[in-house]
Amino acid sequence: MADTFLDLEKPFLDKLTKLAQNNDPIDPALYQTYDVKRGLRYSDGRGVLVGLTRIGDVVGYEVDKDGKKVAVPGRLIYRGYDVEDIVRDVDSRHKFGYEECVFLLLFGQLPTESQLEEFNLLLGELRTLPPNFTEDMIMKAPSNDIMNKIARGVLASYSYDRDPENREIGNVLRQCIELISRFSTLAAYGYQAKRRYFDMKSMYIHNPIPSLSTAENFLRLTRSDKEYTRLEAETLDLALVLHAEHGGGNNSSLTVHVVSSADTDTYSAIAAAVGSLKGRRHGGANIRVMEMMDDIKANVKDWSSEKEIADYLRKIASKDAFDHTGLIYGQGHAVYTISDPRAVLLKKKAEELAKEKGCMEEFNLYSTIEKLAPVILAEKHGDKKKICTNVDFYSGFVYTMLNIPRELYTPLFAISRIAGWSAHRIEEIVAGGRIYRPAYKNVSEIRQYVPMEKRVEKVPAGVEENALNKDNSDVVTTSGPSD
């Protein structure tokens, strides 16, 4: 039906598309004229201060006694605690850390052993989707994009909630905990449905096991044999810890604040955040890294040669190779300068996994690129600002070693970040109290109204004059292949 509609209406839609394109552009100079902070950023890339938060912080520089910004090794802070300290403690206890981070982000304090045990039991019991949810909401309407499937699952959860409109903190907390627990199941089952209906491969629907961590359950639900090693689960758990929160200014967390400020329900706010993270400018950066790495591995013959690697990186930076954008993906960050702490921690674990998987040659290639890329970009652009390798550079490599398909990379981001989103929603309800309502300056001219009988159709260049009246009698509709 959709294809038939497009066949019938394409000329008309082409014409309207030209109208929209021709009538919506805004002169870039006007943004300077009116001092507009495009994307809520100053001209130097700093974010405009639009709120206060106690949940997380991203530190890339400090201000010295003279008031000057000084670059420092990056730090990621959850509720006042350095994530590096959290990871170190979890490692020393040989435990999984994501669930502990969820508790910290939601409740603002580190859990005791008994609190964490009780919280883990609650999360484990909630991982199973409601009765008939899998069949009715996932299998009957599969999607080729897992993020789309997660968003639909979130919105559908409203219908399975006994009290969906209650905005009291206790009820919102219940809703958030249920979503945090079920996101990994939604993503895994959405992936299995995609395999069956779009990839024409076998589909495996395994039940979650309440006693397992989020990382363990995800690996179990996405694999046909349900098997994984301890190191595999630890590595994925670390990735979840490092992506759980990143301050209130990132696009999806800001989306939670904006939508929640309108006093809407939890499911609408979280689904909006999923839509934000799905965007190619937000959650899909590690996929671009992997595509770039595919290209590098195909064109660099000797992965141990720094000269050959550097020569090819210069081609990429000069727009002569890969996607011709001049970008070396996985390099640089809006806040971190000397180092991205997430990349530092994940690289260490990636090396452990690479040794277990026999991938050290590839790991060394990544390490060499990490060493050379900042220097080559500085050569090319003459930029004095220090840049560092970011977490996206290593996360895709880690997921590849875990045999996680690329269509699940961004969903894994969501599985982790739902913790931060939930904390930001609760914070907005408790401390916000005012709807987000920024200003937009209208820069269109006032025009004299034209009565219907005096209007003249203006046909944009490149559109057929008779597009509205084109005869579609030759269009053949079928319900299947023509043969």
Short mmCIF file of C-alpha atoms in Angstrom, two decimals:
data_model
loop_
_atom_site.label_atom_id
_atom_site.label_comp_id
_atom_site.label_asym_id
_atom_site.label_seq_id
_atom_site.Cartn_x
_atom_site.Cartn_y
_atom_site.Cartn_z
CA MET A 1 0.00 0.00 0.00
CA ALA A 2 2.77 2.44 0.95
CA ASP A 3 4.75 1.73 -2.24
CA THR A 4 1.61 2.15 -4.34
CA PHE A 5 0.91 5.48 -2.71
CA LEU A 6 4.42 6.70 -3.42
CA ASP A 7 4.18 5.61 -7.04
CA LEU A 8 0.91 7.50 -7.48
CA GLU A 9 1.84 10.63 -5.58
CA LYS A 10 5.58 11.01 -6.18
CA PRO A 11 5.32 13.80 -8.80
CA PHE A 12 3.05 15.80 -6.51
CA LEU A 13 5.29 15.19 -3.50
CA ASP A 14 8.37 16.18 -5.52
CA LYS A 15 6.70 19.47 -6.30
CA LEU A 16 5.75 20.13 -2.69
CA THR A 17 9.26 19.15 -1.56
CA LYS A 18 10.75 21.84 -3.79
CA LEU A 19 8.33 24.38 -2.32
CA ALA A 20 9.35 23.46 1.21
CA GLN A 21 13.04 23.58 0.38
CA ASN A 22 12.78 26.93 -1.38
CA ASN A 23 10.68 28.64 1.29
CA ASP A 24 12.37 27.45 4.51
CA PRO A 25 16.08 28.43 4.24
CA ILE A 26 17.35 31.12 6.60
CA ASP A 27 20.33 33.33 5.80
CA PRO A 28 23.17 32.14 8.09
CA ALA A 29 24.24 35.77 8.63
CA LEU A 30 21.00 36.42 10.51
CA TYR A 31 22.10 34.09 13.30
CA GLN A 32 24.99 36.46 14.02
CA THR A 33 22.83 39.53 13.56
CA TYR A 34 20.46 38.38 16.30
CA ASP A 35 23.15 36.67 18.42
CA VAL A 36 21.39 33.32 18.16
CA LYS A 37 22.96 30.45 20.09
CA ARG A 38 22.45 27.79 17.42
CA GLY A 39 21.98 24.36 18.94
CA LEU A 40 22.09 26.07 22.36
CA ARG A 41 25.83 26.57 21.89
CA TYR A 42 28.10 29.58 21.95
CA SER A 43 30.32 30.19 18.93
CA ASP A 44 33.26 28.48 20.69
CA GLY A 45 31.23 25.26 21.13
CA ARG A 46 30.37 25.67 24.80
CA GLY A 47 26.83 24.81 25.77
CA VAL A 48 24.42 27.51 26.89
CA LEU A 49 23.58 27.10 30.58
CA VAL A 50 19.87 26.24 30.68
CA GLY A 51 19.58 24.25 33.89
CA LEU A 52 21.11 22.85 37.05
CA THR A 53 21.59 19.20 37.91
CA ARG A 54 22.94 17.04 40.72
CA ILE A 55 23.01 13.84 38.65
CA GLY A 56 26.16 13.90 36.54
CA ASP A 57 29.02 16.03 35.31
CA VAL A 58 31.55 15.96 32.50
CA VAL A 59 34.90 17.58 33.32
CA GLY A 60 37.47 18.44 30.67
CA TYR A 61 39.05 21.59 32.06
CA GLU A 62 39.46 23.58 35.26
CA VAL A 63 39.66 27.33 35.84
CA ASP A 64 42.94 28.55 37.34
CA LYS A 65 43.43 31.43 39.79
CA ASP A 66 43.61 33.89 36.89
CA GLY A 67 40.26 32.78 35.54
CA LYS A 68 41.72 30.92 32.57
CA LYS A 69 40.53 27.49 31.47
CA VAL A 70 43.19 24.80 31.81
CA ALA A 71 42.75 21.43 30.11
CA VAL A 72 42.86 18.46 32.48
CA PRO A 73 42.48 14.69 32.06
CA GLY A 74 38.78 14.03 31.62
CA ARG A 75 36.57 12.95 34.48
CA LEU A 76 33.03 11.57 34.40
CA ILE A 77 31.07 12.15 37.59
CA TYR A 78 27.96 10.28 38.76
CA ARG A 79 26.24 11.95 41.72
CA GLY A 80 29.56 13.42 42.87
CA TYR A 81 31.56 10.21 42.50
CA ASP A 82 34.28 9.74 39.90
CA VAL A 83 33.29 6.85 37.61
CA GLU A 84 36.90 5.67 37.60
CA ASP A 85 36.60 5.04 41.34
CA ILE A 86 33.32 3.18 40.83
CA VAL A 87 34.86 0.93 38.18
CA ARG A 88 37.95 0.26 40.29
CA ASP A 89 35.83 -0.75 43.28
CA VAL A 90 33.55 -3.00 41.21
CA ASP A 91 36.59 -4.72 39.71
CA SER A 92 38.13 -5.30 43.13
CA ARG A 93 34.93 -7.03 44.29
CA HIS A 94 34.59 -9.05 41.06
CA LYS A 95 31.02 -7.82 40.66
CA PHE A 96 28.94 -6.28 37.89
CA GLY A 97 28.60 -2.51 38.21
CA TYR A 98 25.75 -1.31 36.02
CA GLU A 99 22.97 -2.04 38.50
CA GLU A 100 24.93 -0.26 41.23
CA CYS A 101 25.22 2.79 38.98
CA VAL A 102 21.48 2.68 38.32
CA PHE A 103 20.84 2.78 42.07
CA LEU A 104 23.30 5.65 42.51
CA LEU A 105 21.83 7.72 39.67
CA LEU A 106 18.22 7.20 40.76
CA PHE A 107 18.62 7.66 44.50
CA GLY A 108 21.69 9.88 44.81
CA GLN A 109 23.70 7.62 47.10
CA LEU A 110 25.79 4.47 46.89
CA PRO A 111 23.85 1.36 47.91
CA THR A 112 24.82 -0.84 50.82
CA GLU A 113 25.34 -4.52 50.09
CA SER A 114 21.83 -5.41 51.28
CA GLN A 115 20.24 -2.53 49.37
CA LEU A 116 22.00 -3.56 46.17
CA GLU A 117 21.01 -7.18 46.60
CA GLU A 118 17.36 -6.23 47.07
CA PHE A 119 17.49 -3.82 44.11
CA ASN A 120 19.06 -6.47 41.86
CA LEU A 121 16.30 -8.89 42.77
CA LEU A 122 13.69 -6.29 41.83
CA LEU A 123 15.33 -5.54 38.49
CA GLY A 124 15.68 -9.25 37.77
CA GLU A 125 12.02 -10.01 38.45
CA LEU A 126 10.89 -7.19 36.16
CA ARG A 127 12.92 -8.17 33.07
CA THR A 128 10.17 -10.42 31.71
CA LEU A 129 7.75 -8.45 29.55
CA PRO A 130 4.02 -8.34 30.47
CA PRO A 131 1.75 -11.19 29.27
CA ASN A 132 1.21 -11.16 25.47
CA PHE A 133 3.47 -8.11 25.06
CA THR A 134 6.09 -9.96 23.02
CA GLU A 135 3.56 -11.43 20.60
CA ASP A 136 1.30 -8.38 20.25
CA MET A 137 3.76 -5.49 20.40
CA ILE A 138 6.98 -6.94 18.97
CA MET A 139 6.28 -9.96 16.76
CA LYS A 140 3.15 -8.63 15.08
CA ALA A 141 4.82 -5.37 14.05
CA PRO A 142 8.56 -5.98 13.63
CA SER A 143 10.86 -3.15 12.61
CA ASN A 144 14.04 -3.05 10.59
CA ASP A 145 15.39 -0.53 13.11
CA ILE A 146 15.72 -1.72 16.72
CA MET A 147 15.59 1.82 18.15
CA ASN A 148 12.23 2.27 16.47
CA LYS A 149 11.12 -0.99 18.07
CA ILE A 150 12.31 0.14 21.52
CA ALA A 151 10.45 3.45 21.19
CA ARG A 152 7.28 1.63 20.21
CA GLY A 153 7.75 -0.76 23.12
CA VAL A 154 8.09 2.15 25.53
CA LEU A 155 4.91 3.81 24.27
CA ALA A 156 3.05 0.48 24.26
CA SER A 157 4.02 -0.01 27.91
CA TYR A 158 1.59 2.80 28.74
CA SER A 159 -1.28 0.45 27.87
CA TYR A 160 0.05 -2.22 30.23
CA ASP A 161 0.44 0.17 33.17
CA ARG A 162 -2.26 0.20 35.84
CA ASP A 163 -1.61 3.88 36.63
CA PRO A 164 0.15 5.50 33.66
CA GLU A 165 -0.83 9.14 34.23
CA ASN A 166 0.10 9.39 37.90
CA ARG A 167 2.99 11.88 38.20
CA GLU A 168 3.70 11.27 41.88
CA ILE A 169 7.39 10.49 42.41
CA GLY A 170 6.74 7.00 43.77
CA ASN A 171 4.75 6.05 40.68
CA VAL A 172 7.22 7.65 38.26
CA LEU A 173 10.03 5.80 40.03
CA ARG A 174 8.16 2.51 39.61
CA GLN A 175 7.68 3.20 35.91
CA CYS A 176 11.35 4.09 35.43
CA ILE A 177 12.60 1.00 37.25
CA GLU A 178 10.36 -1.20 35.11
CA LEU A 179 11.68 0.43 31.93
CA ILE A 180 15.30 0.19 33.07
CA SER A 181 14.81 -3.51 33.73
CA ARG A 182 13.00 -4.24 30.47
CA PHE A 183 15.03 -2.20 27.97
CA SER A 184 17.50 -5.05 27.39
CA THR A 185 14.62 -7.46 26.78
CA LEU A 186 12.88 -5.04 24.40
CA ALA A 187 16.09 -4.60 22.40
CA ALA A 188 16.92 -8.31 22.29
CA TYR A 189 13.42 -9.39 21.25
CA GLY A 190 13.22 -6.56 18.72
CA TYR A 191 16.48 -7.81 17.23
CA GLN A 192 15.19 -11.38 17.07
CA ALA A 193 12.03 -10.22 15.29
CA LYS A 194 14.18 -8.30 12.80
CA ARG A 195 16.24 -11.44 12.13
CA ARG A 196 13.10 -13.43 11.42
CA TYR A 197 11.07 -11.01 9.34
CA PHE A 198 13.68 -8.84 7.62
CA ASP A 199 16.87 -10.95 7.50
CA MET A 200 15.07 -14.28 6.94
CA LYS A 201 17.15 -15.95 9.65
CA SER A 202 16.26 -18.04 12.65
CA MET A 203 14.69 -16.29 15.63
CA TYR A 204 15.52 -17.26 19.21
CA ILE A 205 13.29 -16.07 22.05
CA HIS A 206 14.86 -16.95 25.40
CA ASN A 207 13.40 -16.05 28.77
CA PRO A 208 15.40 -13.64 30.96
CA ILE A 209 16.86 -15.14 34.14
CA PRO A 210 16.17 -12.92 37.19
CA SER A 211 19.46 -13.75 38.93
CA LEU A 212 21.59 -12.51 36.01
CA SER A 213 22.87 -8.97 35.50
CA THR A 214 21.74 -6.72 32.67
CA ALA A 215 24.90 -7.51 30.69
CA GLU A 216 24.57 -11.27 31.20
CA ASN A 217 20.91 -11.32 30.25
CA PHE A 218 21.51 -9.29 27.09
CA LEU A 219 24.24 -11.62 25.88
CA ARG A 220 22.05 -14.61 26.71
CA LEU A 221 18.97 -13.23 24.92
CA THR A 222 20.81 -12.32 21.72
CA ARG A 223 22.73 -15.58 21.27
CA SER A 224 21.24 -18.77 19.90
CA ASP A 225 23.19 -20.95 22.36
CA LYS A 226 22.72 -18.53 25.31
CA GLU A 227 26.43 -18.97 26.16
CA TYR A 228 28.96 -16.26 27.14
CA THR A 229 32.18 -16.00 29.14
CA ARG A 230 32.67 -14.10 32.36
CA LEU A 231 35.06 -11.67 30.63
CA GLU A 232 32.51 -11.01 27.87
CA ALA A 233 29.85 -10.13 30.44
CA GLU A 234 32.28 -7.98 32.45
CA THR A 235 33.28 -6.06 29.33
CA LEU A 236 29.70 -5.36 28.30
CA ASP A 237 28.87 -4.39 31.89
CA LEU A 238 31.69 -1.85 31.83
CA ALA A 239 30.34 -0.37 28.60
CA LEU A 240 26.92 -0.04 30.25
CA VAL A 241 28.46 1.68 33.29
CA LEU A 242 30.33 4.17 31.10
CA HIS A 243 27.27 5.12 29.01
CA ALA A 244 24.71 5.35 31.84
CA GLU A 245 24.91 9.13 32.23
CA HIS A 246 26.75 12.08 30.68
CA GLY A 247 25.36 15.25 32.20
CA GLY A 248 22.07 17.01 31.48
CA GLY A 249 23.22 18.82 28.36
CA ASN A 250 23.44 15.93 25.91
CA ASN A 251 20.59 15.90 23.41
CA SER A 252 18.61 12.95 24.72
CA SER A 253 18.86 13.92 28.40
CA LEU A 254 17.86 17.48 27.52
CA THR A 255 14.94 15.98 25.61
CA VAL A 256 13.81 14.22 28.80
CA HIS A 257 13.93 17.53 30.67
CA VAL A 258 12.08 19.44 27.95
CA VAL A 259 9.31 16.88 27.47
CA SER A 260 8.96 16.21 31.21
CA SER A 261 8.66 19.95 31.85
CA ALA A 262 5.41 19.88 29.85
CA ASP A 263 3.95 17.61 32.59
CA THR A 264 3.48 14.59 30.35
CA ASP A 265 3.68 10.90 31.25
CA THR A 266 6.86 8.88 31.74
CA TYR A 267 6.42 6.79 28.60
CA SER A 268 6.10 9.83 26.33
CA ALA A 269 9.22 11.43 27.85
CA ILE A 270 11.39 8.32 27.58
CA ALA A 271 10.18 7.48 24.06
CA ALA A 272 11.18 11.00 23.00
CA ALA A 273 14.66 10.40 24.43
CA VAL A 274 14.92 7.17 22.44
CA GLY A 275 14.03 9.12 19.31
CA SER A 276 16.76 11.63 20.09
CA LEU A 277 19.41 8.97 20.68
CA LYS A 278 18.44 7.25 17.43
CA GLY A 279 19.53 10.35 15.53
CA ARG A 280 22.72 10.02 13.52
CA ARG A 281 24.21 13.08 15.22
CA HIS A 282 23.80 11.54 18.67
CA GLY A 283 23.83 7.79 19.22
CA GLY A 284 25.34 6.28 16.10
CA ALA A 285 28.91 7.56 16.23
CA ASN A 286 30.52 4.20 16.94
CA ILE A 287 28.94 2.77 13.80
CA ARG A 288 30.69 5.47 11.75
CA VAL A 289 33.94 4.51 13.49
CA MET A 290 33.44 0.88 12.48
CA GLU A 291 32.71 1.84 8.89
CA MET A 292 35.89 3.93 8.85
CA MET A 293 37.87 1.07 10.37
CA ASP A 294 36.54 -1.32 7.71
CA ASP A 295 37.87 1.10 5.11
CA ILE A 296 41.24 1.49 6.84
CA LYS A 297 41.71 -2.27 7.22
CA ALA A 298 40.89 -2.74 3.54
CA ASN A 299 43.36 -0.10 2.36
CA VAL A 300 46.26 -0.35 4.82
CA LYS A 301 48.17 -3.51 4.01
CA ASP A 302 50.63 -3.50 6.91
CA TRP A 303 48.79 -2.80 10.16
CA SER A 304 52.09 -2.62 12.03
CA SER A 305 53.43 0.21 9.88
CA GLU A 306 52.92 3.61 11.51
CA LYS A 307 53.96 5.30 8.27
CA GLU A 308 51.38 3.48 6.14
CA ILE A 309 48.65 4.10 8.70
CA ALA A 310 49.59 7.79 9.01
CA ASP A 311 49.62 8.24 5.23
CA TYR A 312 46.11 6.84 4.94
CA LEU A 313 44.82 8.90 7.87
CA ARG A 314 46.15 11.99 6.09
CA LYS A 315 44.12 10.99 3.04
CA ILE A 316 41.01 10.71 5.20
CA ALA A 317 41.70 14.08 6.85
CA SER A 318 42.23 15.65 3.42
CA LYS A 319 38.87 14.31 2.16
CA ASP A 320 40.65 12.03 -0.32
CA ALA A 321 39.57 8.74 1.27
CA PHE A 322 36.71 6.98 3.05
CA ASP A 323 33.58 9.21 3.10
CA HIS A 324 35.37 12.40 1.95
CA THR A 325 34.19 14.46 4.94
CA GLY A 326 37.68 14.99 6.34
CA LEU A 327 36.60 13.50 9.66
CA ILE A 328 38.54 10.85 11.52
CA TYR A 329 35.74 9.33 13.54
CA GLY A 330 36.20 8.60 17.22
CA GLN A 331 38.46 11.62 17.70
CA GLY A 332 37.63 14.75 19.67
CA HIS A 333 34.90 15.71 22.12
CA ALA A 334 32.95 18.85 22.98
CA VAL A 335 34.22 18.84 26.59
CA TYR A 336 37.04 16.32 27.02
CA THR A 337 40.41 17.55 25.80
CA ILE A 338 43.36 15.60 27.18
CA SER A 339 41.48 12.33 27.60
CA ASP A 340 38.01 10.80 27.60
CA PRO A 341 37.88 8.72 30.79
CA ARG A 342 35.38 6.34 29.21
CA ALA A 343 37.78 5.59 26.36
CA VAL A 344 40.68 5.07 28.80
CA LEU A 345 38.72 2.56 30.89
CA LEU A 346 37.15 0.75 27.94
CA LYS A 347 40.48 0.46 26.11
CA LYS A 348 41.98 -1.33 29.09
CA LYS A 349 39.15 -3.87 29.10
CA ALA A 350 39.25 -4.13 25.30
CA GLU A 351 42.86 -5.27 25.50
CA GLU A 352 41.90 -8.06 27.93
CA LEU A 353 39.13 -9.19 25.62
CA ALA A 354 41.35 -8.93 22.53
CA LYS A 355 43.85 -11.32 24.16
CA GLU A 356 41.07 -13.81 24.90
CA LYS A 357 39.63 -13.50 21.37
CA GLY A 358 42.93 -13.50 19.47
CA CYS A 359 42.37 -9.94 18.22
CA MET A 360 45.57 -8.27 19.38
CA GLU A 361 46.66 -7.32 15.86
CA GLU A 362 43.45 -5.36 15.44
CA PHE A 363 43.73 -3.88 18.94
CA ASN A 364 47.25 -2.65 18.10
CA LEU A 365 45.88 -1.03 14.93
CA TYR A 366 43.34 0.88 17.03
CA SER A 367 46.08 1.93 19.46
CA THR A 368 48.25 3.22 16.64
CA ILE A 369 45.40 5.24 15.16
CA GLU A 370 44.66 6.67 18.62
CA LYS A 371 48.29 7.78 18.81
CA LEU A 372 48.51 9.25 15.30
CA ALA A 373 45.08 10.77 14.62
CA PRO A 374 45.29 13.80 16.96
CA VAL A 375 48.69 14.73 15.52
CA ILE A 376 47.49 14.42 11.93
CA LEU A 377 44.34 16.44 12.59
CA ALA A 378 46.41 19.16 14.25
CA GLU A 379 48.73 19.18 11.20
CA LYS A 380 45.78 19.52 8.88
CA HIS A 381 43.75 22.14 10.68
CA GLY A 382 46.38 23.97 12.70
CA ASP A 383 44.03 23.85 15.67
CA LYS A 384 45.61 24.57 19.02
CA LYS A 385 42.77 22.88 20.88
CA LYS A 386 43.82 19.48 22.12
CA ILE A 387 41.72 16.57 20.99
CA CYS A 388 41.55 13.07 22.36
CA THR A 389 40.17 9.71 21.36
CA ASN A 390 36.59 9.35 22.59
CA VAL A 391 34.67 6.32 23.82
CA ASP A 392 33.03 5.69 20.44
CA PHE A 393 36.42 4.74 19.01
CA TYR A 394 36.70 1.65 21.19
CA SER A 395 33.08 0.74 21.93
CA GLY A 396 32.36 -0.52 18.42
CA PHE A 397 35.51 -2.64 18.50
CA VAL A 398 34.43 -4.12 21.84
CA TYR A 399 30.95 -4.91 20.54
CA THR A 400 32.46 -6.56 17.48
CA MET A 401 34.60 -8.83 19.66
CA LEU A 402 31.42 -9.66 21.60
CA ASN A 403 29.78 -10.70 18.30
CA ILE A 404 27.09 -8.07 18.76
CA PRO A 405 25.67 -6.99 15.38
CA ARG A 406 25.95 -3.33 14.44
CA GLU A 407 22.21 -2.76 14.45
CA LEU A 408 22.37 -3.28 18.24
CA TYR A 409 25.12 -0.72 18.95
CA THR A 410 22.79 2.25 19.45
CA PRO A 411 20.18 0.13 21.31
CA LEU A 412 22.96 -0.85 23.74
CA PHE A 413 23.54 2.87 24.30
CA ALA A 414 19.83 3.19 25.13
CA ILE A 415 19.88 0.14 27.42
CA SER A 416 22.55 1.92 29.44
CA ARG A 417 21.35 5.55 29.19
CA ILE A 418 17.80 4.77 30.34
CA ALA A 419 19.31 4.99 33.85
CA GLY A 420 20.40 8.59 33.33
CA TRP A 421 17.19 9.51 31.53
CA SER A 422 15.13 8.20 34.42
CA ALA A 423 17.17 10.19 36.94
CA HIS A 424 16.78 13.36 34.87
CA ARG A 425 13.02 12.86 34.57
CA ILE A 426 12.64 12.56 38.32
CA GLU A 427 14.92 15.57 38.85
CA GLU A 428 12.83 17.66 36.45
CA ILE A 429 9.61 16.74 38.25
CA VAL A 430 11.10 17.46 41.68
CA ALA A 431 13.18 20.55 40.93
CA GLY A 432 12.05 21.91 37.54
CA GLY A 433 8.60 23.36 37.89
CA ARG A 434 8.66 25.46 34.73
CA ILE A 435 8.03 24.45 31.12
CA TYR A 436 10.92 24.95 28.71
CA ARG A 437 9.99 27.84 26.46
CA PRO A 438 12.99 29.34 24.63
CA ALA A 439 12.58 32.21 22.19
CA TYR A 440 12.64 32.10 18.39
CA LYS A 441 13.02 35.27 16.35
CA ASN A 442 10.73 35.44 13.33
CA VAL A 443 12.70 36.67 10.32
CA SER A 444 10.03 36.40 7.63
CA GLU A 445 8.62 39.51 6.01
CA ILE A 446 5.02 40.66 6.45
CA ARG A 447 3.10 40.04 3.21
CA GLN A 448 -0.14 41.33 1.76
CA TYR A 449 -2.82 38.63 1.77
CA VAL A 450 -3.75 37.41 -1.75
CA PRO A 451 -7.37 36.29 -2.40
CA MET A 452 -7.82 32.87 -3.99
CA GLU A 453 -8.85 34.22 -7.42
CA LYS A 454 -5.66 36.27 -7.71
CA ARG A 455 -3.14 33.60 -6.69
CA VAL A 456 -0.64 32.32 -9.26
CA GLU A 457 1.09 28.99 -8.85
CA LYS A 458 4.85 29.32 -8.63
CA VAL A 459 6.54 26.16 -9.88
CA PRO A 460 10.02 25.60 -8.40
CA ALA A 461 12.86 24.87 -10.82
CA GLY A 462 13.32 21.19 -11.62
CA VAL A 463 9.69 20.17 -11.12
CA GLU A 464 7.42 19.14 -13.98
CA GLU A 465 4.85 21.78 -14.84
CA ASN A 466 2.07 19.18 -15.05
CA ALA A 467 3.02 17.23 -11.92
CA LEU A 468 -0.36 17.82 -10.32
CA ASN A 469 -2.22 16.59 -13.38
CA LYS A 470 0.03 13.75 -14.51
CA ASP A 471 -1.89 10.73 -15.76
CA ASN A 472 -1.18 7.76 -13.52
CA SER A 473 -3.29 5.29 -15.47
CA ASP A 474 -0.19 3.29 -16.41
CA VAL A 475 0.65 2.48 -12.75
CA VAL A 476 0.05 -1.22 -12.02
CA THR A 477 -0.66 -2.29 -8.45
CA THR A 478 0.13 -5.79 -7.23
CA SER A 479 0.05 -7.61 -3.90
CA GLY A 480 3.25 -9.50 -4.61
CA PRO A 481 5.95 -10.21 -7.20
CA SER A 482 4.85 -9.64 -10.79
CA ASP A 483 5.62 -13.27 -11.70
#
